[in-house]
Short mmCIF file of C-alpha atoms in Angstrom, two decimals:
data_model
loop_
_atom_site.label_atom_id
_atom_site.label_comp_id
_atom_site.label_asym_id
_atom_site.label_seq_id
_atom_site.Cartn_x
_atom_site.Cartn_y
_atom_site.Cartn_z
CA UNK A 1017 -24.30 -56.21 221.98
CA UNK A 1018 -23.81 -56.08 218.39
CA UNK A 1019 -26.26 -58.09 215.95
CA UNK A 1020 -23.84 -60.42 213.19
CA UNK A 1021 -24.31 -59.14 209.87
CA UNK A 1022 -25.16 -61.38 206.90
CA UNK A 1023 -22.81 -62.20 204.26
CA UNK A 1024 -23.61 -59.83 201.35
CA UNK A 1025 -23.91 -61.52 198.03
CA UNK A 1026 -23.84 -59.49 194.78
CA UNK A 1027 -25.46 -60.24 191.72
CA UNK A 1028 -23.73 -61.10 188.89
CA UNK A 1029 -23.38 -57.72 186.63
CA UNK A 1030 -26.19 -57.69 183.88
CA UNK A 1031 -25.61 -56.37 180.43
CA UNK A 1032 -26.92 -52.52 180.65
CA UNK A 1033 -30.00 -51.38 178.58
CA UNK A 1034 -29.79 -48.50 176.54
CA UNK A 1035 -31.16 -45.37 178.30
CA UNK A 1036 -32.78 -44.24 174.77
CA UNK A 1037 -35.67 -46.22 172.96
CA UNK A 1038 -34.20 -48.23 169.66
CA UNK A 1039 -36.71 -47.21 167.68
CA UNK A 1040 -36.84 -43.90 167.98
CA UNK A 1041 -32.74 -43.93 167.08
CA UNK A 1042 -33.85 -45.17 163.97
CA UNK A 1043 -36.52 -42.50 163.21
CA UNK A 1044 -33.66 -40.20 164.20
CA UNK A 1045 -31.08 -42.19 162.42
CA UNK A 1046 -33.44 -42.24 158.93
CA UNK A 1047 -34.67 -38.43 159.17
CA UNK A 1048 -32.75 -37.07 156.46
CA UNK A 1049 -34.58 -39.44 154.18
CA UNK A 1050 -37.82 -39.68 156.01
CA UNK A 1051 -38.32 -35.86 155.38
CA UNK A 1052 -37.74 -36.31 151.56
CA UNK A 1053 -39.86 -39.26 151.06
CA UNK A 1054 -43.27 -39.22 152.56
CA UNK A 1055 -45.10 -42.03 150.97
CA UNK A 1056 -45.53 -45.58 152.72
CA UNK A 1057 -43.99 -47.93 150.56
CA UNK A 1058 -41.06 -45.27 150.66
CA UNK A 1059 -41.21 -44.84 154.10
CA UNK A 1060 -41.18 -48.62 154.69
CA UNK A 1061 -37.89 -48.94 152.52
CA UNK A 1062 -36.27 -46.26 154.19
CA UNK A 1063 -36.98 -47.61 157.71
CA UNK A 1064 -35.78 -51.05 156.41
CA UNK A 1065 -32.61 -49.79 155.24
CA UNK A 1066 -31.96 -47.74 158.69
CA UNK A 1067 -32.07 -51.25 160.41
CA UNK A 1068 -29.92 -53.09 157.96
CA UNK A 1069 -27.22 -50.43 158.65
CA UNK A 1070 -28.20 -49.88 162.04
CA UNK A 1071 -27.24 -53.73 161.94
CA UNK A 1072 -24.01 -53.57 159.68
CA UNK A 1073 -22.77 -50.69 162.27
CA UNK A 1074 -22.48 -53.05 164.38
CA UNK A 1075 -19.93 -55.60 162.75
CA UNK A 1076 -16.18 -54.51 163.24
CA UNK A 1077 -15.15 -52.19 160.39
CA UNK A 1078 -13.06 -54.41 158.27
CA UNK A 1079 -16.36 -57.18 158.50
CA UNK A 1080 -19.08 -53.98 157.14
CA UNK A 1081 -17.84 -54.26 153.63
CA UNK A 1082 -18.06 -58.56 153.71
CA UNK A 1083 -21.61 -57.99 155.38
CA UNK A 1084 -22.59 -55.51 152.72
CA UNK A 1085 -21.32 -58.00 149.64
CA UNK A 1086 -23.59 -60.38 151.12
CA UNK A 1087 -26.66 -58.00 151.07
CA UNK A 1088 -26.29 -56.94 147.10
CA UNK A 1089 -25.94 -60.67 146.53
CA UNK A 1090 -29.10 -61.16 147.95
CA UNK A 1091 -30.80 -58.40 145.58
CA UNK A 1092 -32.91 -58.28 142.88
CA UNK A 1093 -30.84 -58.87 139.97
CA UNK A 1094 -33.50 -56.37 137.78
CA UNK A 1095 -31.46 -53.87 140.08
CA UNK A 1096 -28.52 -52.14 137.71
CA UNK A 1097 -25.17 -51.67 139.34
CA UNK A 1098 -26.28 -47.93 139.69
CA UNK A 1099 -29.25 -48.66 142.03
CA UNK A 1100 -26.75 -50.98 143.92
CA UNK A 1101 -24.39 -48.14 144.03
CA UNK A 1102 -26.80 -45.69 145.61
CA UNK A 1103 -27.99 -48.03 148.22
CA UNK A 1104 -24.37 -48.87 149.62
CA UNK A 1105 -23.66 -44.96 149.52
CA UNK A 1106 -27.02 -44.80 151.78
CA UNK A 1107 -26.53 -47.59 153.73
CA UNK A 1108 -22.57 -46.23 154.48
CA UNK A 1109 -24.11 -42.75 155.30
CA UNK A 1110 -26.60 -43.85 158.05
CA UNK A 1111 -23.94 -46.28 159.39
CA UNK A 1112 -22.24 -42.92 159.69
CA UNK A 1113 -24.81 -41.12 161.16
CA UNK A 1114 -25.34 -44.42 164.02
CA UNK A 1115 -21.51 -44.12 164.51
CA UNK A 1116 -21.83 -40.48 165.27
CA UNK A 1117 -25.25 -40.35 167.29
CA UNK A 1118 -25.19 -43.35 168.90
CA UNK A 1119 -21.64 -45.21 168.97
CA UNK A 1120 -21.86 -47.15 172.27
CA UNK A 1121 -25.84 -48.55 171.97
CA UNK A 1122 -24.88 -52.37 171.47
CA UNK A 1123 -28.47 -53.37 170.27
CA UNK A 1124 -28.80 -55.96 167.26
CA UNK A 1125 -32.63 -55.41 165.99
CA UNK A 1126 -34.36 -58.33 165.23
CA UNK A 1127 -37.43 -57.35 164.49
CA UNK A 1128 -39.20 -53.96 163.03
CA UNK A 1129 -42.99 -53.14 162.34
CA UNK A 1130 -43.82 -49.33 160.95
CA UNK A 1131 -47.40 -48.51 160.90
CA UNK A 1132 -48.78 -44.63 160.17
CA UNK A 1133 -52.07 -43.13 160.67
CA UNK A 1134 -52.81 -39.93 159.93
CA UNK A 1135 -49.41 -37.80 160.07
CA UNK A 1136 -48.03 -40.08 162.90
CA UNK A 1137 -45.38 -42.47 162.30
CA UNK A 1138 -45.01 -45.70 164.68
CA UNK A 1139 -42.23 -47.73 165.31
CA UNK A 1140 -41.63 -50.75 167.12
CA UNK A 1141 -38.53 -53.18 167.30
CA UNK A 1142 -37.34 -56.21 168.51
CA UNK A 1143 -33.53 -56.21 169.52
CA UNK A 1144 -31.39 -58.00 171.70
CA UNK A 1145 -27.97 -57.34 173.09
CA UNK A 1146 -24.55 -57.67 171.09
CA UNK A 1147 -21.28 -58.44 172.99
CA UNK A 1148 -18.65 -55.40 172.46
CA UNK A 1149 -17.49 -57.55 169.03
CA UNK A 1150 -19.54 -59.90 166.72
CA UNK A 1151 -17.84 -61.78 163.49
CA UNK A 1152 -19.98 -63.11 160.76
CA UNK A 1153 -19.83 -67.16 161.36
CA UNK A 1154 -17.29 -68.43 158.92
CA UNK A 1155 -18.92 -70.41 155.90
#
């Protein structure tokens, strides 16, 4: 005499987690930097920048340049067109580097807190998941 079986019920499929830990992509993802610039203040700037293009990379490629425009508005303006200049050139060069290391992590980071004692560097961040395309909201 067989027993009747219950009626399996799935759960509905949940957004997948990224096997690797979002802040150490962006130690990774800021390296080239982090090794040239060892002070905290610099440190701090680099790490900030890594998220903001961590961020950008995120936004389809015909938004990254709108996205960017609305980051130099928000500058300084004591910052000359040259120091504008370099940071776009960064900022396009680590959104190269998350393209290449890490093209299908679909985390937007919220938050970010660096601390460093001694020669250790700590990292944590706040993110949440991105659906496979995000637009900026139209104005």
């Amino acid at each position: 005499m067989s027993t009747p079986s219950k009626p399996s019920v799935s759960s509905p499929p949940q957004q997948t987690r990224p096997d690797i830990k979002i802040s150490e992509a962006i130690l990774t993802l800021a390296e080239p930097l982090r090794a040239h610039y060892r002070e905290p203040h610099r440190l701090q700037a680099i790490i900030s920048i890594a998220v903001m293009a961590w961020n950008i990379a995120l936004f389809p490629d015909e938004e990254q340049s709108h996205v960017q425009g609305m980051l130099l508005e928000r500058l300084p303006p004591q910052l000359g067109g040259e120091d504008a200049g370099v940071l776009l050139r960064t900022i396009a060069t680590l959104i190269a580097r998350k393209n290449l290391l890490y093209p299908n992590v679909r985390e937007y980071i919220l938050t970010h807190n660096l601390s460093h004692a001694d020669n250790t560097v700590t990292l944590t961040v706040g993110t949440a998941p991105v659906p496979e395309t995000i637009q900026r909201r139209s104005s």
